[in-house]
CSV table of C-alpha atoms in Angstrom, one decimal:
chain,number,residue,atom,x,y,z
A,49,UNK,CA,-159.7,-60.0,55.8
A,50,UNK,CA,-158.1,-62.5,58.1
A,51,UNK,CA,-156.6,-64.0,54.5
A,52,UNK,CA,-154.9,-60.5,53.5
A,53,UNK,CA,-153.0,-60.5,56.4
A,54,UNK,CA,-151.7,-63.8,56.7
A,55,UNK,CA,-149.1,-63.6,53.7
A,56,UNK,CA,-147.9,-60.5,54.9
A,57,UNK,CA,-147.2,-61.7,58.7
A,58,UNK,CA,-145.3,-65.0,56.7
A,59,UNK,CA,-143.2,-62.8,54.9
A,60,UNK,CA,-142.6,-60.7,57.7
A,61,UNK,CA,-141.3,-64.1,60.0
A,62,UNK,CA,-139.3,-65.0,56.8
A,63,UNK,CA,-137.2,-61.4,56.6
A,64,UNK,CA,-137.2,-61.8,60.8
A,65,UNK,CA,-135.5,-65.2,60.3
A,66,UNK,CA,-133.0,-64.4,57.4
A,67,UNK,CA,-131.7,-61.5,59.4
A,68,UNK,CA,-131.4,-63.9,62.3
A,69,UNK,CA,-129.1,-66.2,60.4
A,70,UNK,CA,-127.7,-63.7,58.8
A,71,UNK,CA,-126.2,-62.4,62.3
A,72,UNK,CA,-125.7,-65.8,63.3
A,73,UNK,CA,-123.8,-66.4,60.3
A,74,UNK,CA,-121.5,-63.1,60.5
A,75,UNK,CA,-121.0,-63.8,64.4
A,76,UNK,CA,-119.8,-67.6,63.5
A,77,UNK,CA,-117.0,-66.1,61.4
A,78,UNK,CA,-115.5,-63.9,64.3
A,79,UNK,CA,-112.6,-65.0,65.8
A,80,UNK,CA,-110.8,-66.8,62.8
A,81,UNK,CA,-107.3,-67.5,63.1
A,82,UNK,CA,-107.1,-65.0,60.1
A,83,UNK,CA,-108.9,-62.6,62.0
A,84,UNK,CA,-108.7,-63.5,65.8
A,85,UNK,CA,-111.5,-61.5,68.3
A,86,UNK,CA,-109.5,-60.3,71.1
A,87,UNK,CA,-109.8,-62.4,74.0
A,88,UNK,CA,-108.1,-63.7,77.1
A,89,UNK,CA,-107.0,-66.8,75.6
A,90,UNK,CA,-105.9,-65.0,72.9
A,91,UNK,CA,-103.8,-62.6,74.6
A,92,UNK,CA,-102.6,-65.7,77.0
A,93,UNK,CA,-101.7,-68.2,74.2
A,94,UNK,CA,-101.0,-65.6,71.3
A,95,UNK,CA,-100.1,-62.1,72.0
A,96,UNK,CA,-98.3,-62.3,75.3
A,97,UNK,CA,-95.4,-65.3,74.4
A,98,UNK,CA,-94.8,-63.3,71.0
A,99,UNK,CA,-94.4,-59.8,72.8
A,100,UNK,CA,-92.4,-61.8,75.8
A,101,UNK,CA,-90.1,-63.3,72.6
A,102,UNK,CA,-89.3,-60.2,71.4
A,103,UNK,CA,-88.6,-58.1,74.2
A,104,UNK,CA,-86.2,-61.2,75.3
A,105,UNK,CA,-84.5,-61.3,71.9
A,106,UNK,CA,-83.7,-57.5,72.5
A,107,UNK,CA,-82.7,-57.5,75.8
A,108,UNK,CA,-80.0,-60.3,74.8
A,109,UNK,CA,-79.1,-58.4,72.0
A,110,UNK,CA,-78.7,-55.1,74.0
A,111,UNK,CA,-77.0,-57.2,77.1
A,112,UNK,CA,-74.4,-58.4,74.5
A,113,UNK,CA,-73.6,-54.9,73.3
A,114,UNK,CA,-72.6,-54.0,76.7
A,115,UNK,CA,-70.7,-56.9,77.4
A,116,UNK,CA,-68.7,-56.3,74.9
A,117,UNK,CA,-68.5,-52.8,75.4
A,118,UNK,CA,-67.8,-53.5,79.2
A,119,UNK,CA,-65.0,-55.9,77.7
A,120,UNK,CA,-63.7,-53.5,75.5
A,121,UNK,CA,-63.1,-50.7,78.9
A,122,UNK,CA,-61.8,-53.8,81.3
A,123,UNK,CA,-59.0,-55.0,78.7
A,124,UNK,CA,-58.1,-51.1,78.1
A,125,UNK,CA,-57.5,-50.5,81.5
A,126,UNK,CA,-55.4,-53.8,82.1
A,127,UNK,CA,-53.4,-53.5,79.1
A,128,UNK,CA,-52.9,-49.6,80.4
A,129,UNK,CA,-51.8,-51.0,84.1
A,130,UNK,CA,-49.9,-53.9,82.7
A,131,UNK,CA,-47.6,-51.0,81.0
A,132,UNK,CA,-47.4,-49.2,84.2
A,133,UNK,CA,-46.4,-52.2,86.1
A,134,UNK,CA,-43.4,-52.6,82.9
A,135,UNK,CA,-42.4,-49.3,83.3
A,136,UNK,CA,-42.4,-49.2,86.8
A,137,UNK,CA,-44.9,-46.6,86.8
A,138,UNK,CA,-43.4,-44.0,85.2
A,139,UNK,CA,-44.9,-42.5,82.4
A,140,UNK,CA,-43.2,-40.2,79.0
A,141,UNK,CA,-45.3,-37.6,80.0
A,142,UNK,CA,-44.8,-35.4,83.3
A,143,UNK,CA,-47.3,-36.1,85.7
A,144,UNK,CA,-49.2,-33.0,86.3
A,145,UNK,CA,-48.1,-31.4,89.3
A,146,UNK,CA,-50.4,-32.6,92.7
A,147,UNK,CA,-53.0,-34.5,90.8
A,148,UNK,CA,-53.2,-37.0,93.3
A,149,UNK,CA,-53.8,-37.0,96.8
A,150,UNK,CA,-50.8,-37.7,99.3
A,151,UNK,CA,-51.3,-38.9,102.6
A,152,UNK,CA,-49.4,-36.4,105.3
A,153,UNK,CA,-49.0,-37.0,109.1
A,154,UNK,CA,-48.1,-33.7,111.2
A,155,UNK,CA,-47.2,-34.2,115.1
A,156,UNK,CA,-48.7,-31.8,117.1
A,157,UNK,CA,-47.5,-28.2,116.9
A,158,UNK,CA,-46.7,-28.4,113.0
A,159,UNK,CA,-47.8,-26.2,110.2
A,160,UNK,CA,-48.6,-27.4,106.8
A,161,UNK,CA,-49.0,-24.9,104.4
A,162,UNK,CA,-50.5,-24.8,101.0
A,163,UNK,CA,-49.8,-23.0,97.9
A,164,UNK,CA,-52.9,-21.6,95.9
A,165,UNK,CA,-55.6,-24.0,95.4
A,166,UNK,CA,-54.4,-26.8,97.5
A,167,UNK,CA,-56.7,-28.8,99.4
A,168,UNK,CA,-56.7,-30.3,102.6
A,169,UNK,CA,-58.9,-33.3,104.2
A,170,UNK,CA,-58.5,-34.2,107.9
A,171,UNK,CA,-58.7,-37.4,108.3
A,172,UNK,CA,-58.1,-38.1,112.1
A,173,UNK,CA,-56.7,-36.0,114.9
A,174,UNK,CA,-57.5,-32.2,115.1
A,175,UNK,CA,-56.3,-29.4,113.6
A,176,UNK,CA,-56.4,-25.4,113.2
A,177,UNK,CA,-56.6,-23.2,110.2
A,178,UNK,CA,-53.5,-21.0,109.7
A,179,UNK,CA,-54.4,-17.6,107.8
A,180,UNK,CA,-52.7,-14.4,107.7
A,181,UNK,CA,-56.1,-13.0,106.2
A,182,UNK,CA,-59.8,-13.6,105.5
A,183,UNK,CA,-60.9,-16.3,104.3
A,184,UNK,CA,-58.6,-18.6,105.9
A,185,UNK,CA,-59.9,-21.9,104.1
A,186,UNK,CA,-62.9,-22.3,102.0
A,187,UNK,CA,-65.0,-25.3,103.8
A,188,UNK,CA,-66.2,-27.0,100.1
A,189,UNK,CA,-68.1,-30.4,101.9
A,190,UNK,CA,-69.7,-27.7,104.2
A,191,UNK,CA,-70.1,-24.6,101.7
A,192,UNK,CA,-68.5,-22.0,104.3
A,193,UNK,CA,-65.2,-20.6,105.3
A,194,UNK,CA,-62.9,-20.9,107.9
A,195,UNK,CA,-61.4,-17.8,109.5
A,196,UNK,CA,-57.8,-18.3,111.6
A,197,UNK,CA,-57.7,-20.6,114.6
A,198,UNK,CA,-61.1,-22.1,113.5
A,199,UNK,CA,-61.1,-25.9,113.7
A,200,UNK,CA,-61.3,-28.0,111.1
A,201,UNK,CA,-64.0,-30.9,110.8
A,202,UNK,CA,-62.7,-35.0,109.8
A,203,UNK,CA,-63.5,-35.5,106.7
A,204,UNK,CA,-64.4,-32.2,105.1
A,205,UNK,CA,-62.2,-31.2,101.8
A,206,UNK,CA,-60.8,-27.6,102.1
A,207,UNK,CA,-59.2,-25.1,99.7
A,208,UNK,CA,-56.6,-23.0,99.8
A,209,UNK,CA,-57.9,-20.4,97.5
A,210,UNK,CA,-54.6,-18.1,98.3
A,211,UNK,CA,-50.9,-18.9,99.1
A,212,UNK,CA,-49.9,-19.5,102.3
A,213,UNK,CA,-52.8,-20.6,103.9
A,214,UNK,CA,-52.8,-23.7,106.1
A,215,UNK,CA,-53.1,-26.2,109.0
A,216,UNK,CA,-52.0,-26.4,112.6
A,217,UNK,CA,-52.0,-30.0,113.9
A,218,UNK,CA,-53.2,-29.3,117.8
A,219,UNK,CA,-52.7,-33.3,118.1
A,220,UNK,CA,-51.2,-35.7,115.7
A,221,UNK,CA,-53.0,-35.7,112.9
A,222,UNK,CA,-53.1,-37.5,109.2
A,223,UNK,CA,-54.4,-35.4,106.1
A,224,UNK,CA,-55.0,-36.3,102.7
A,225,UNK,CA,-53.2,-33.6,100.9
A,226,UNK,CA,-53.7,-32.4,96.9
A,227,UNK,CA,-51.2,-29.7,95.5
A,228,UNK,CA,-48.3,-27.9,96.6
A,229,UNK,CA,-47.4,-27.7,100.1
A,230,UNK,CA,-44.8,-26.8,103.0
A,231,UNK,CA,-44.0,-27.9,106.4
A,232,UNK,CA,-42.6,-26.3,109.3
A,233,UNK,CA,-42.4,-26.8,112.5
């Protein structure tokens, strides 16, 4: 009996050791440069510098874009000075009326007063709102209005939504005016 077994237990080690190099021999081929396992040194010496390379490459290209872009706006709005500084400033069109801010000192005891949707910023001193009705001045930094005699605040933009509503400089005062306006006083 002990001679039966012995040819089976020898070709039993012999299919335990071909599947043994088998694996080995599958395993050895992992991590080719064909077919690279995923490692750290593979994601430091491969993967990153080649993802860093392109992400570089398109930064420059979009950075370039821009420039020029950004070159493209700056010489637009020379050239468009330049021509104002030729001219003088003047322009073939009209200006539209108010469409810039003008700088208004009052001495104390004089009324400004604003057509309808002129605005009004105190910029130093203080000063009253003048209304023959409610809502004297619509508040727009502070989202409320200003009945008549109420003071105004530096440095809060205000709207004459109707004509002939206004300031009262109690002091001297300097305002940053937009639209049509009057003084008196």
């Amino acid at each position: 009996m002990n001679q039966s077994k012995w040819p089976v237990r020898l070709a039993s080690g012999a299919l335990v050791c071909l599947t043994l190099a088998g694996v080995a021999l599958a395993a050895g081929q992992q991590g080719t440069q064909a077919d690279p396992l995923v490692s750290l040194s593979y994601l430091n010496q491969q993967a990153t510098p080649s993802i860093l390379a392109q992400v570089d490459a398109k930064i420059a290209q979009r950075e370039a874009e821009l420039q020029n872009r950004l070159a493209a706006v700056v010489d637009g709005y020379v050239k468009e000075v330049e021509d104002k500084l030729r001219t003088g400033g003047s322009s073939t069109a009209p200006a539209a009326a108010g469409a810039a801010y003008q700088v208004v000192t009052l001495s104390a005891g004089q009324t400004i007063t604003g057509g309808a949707a002129c605005e009004f910023l105190l910029r130093s001193g203080t000063a009253v709102c003048v209304s023959s009705s409610a809502p004297g001045l619509v508040d727009m930094t502070g989202a409320a209005t200003l009945a008549n005699g109420g003071a105004l605040a530096a440095n809060h933009l205000y709207l004459a939504t109707v004509e002939g509503r206004g300031v009262k400089a109690s002091t001297a005062v300097t305002l940053m005016v937009r639209g049509s306006y009057t003084i008196s006083g």
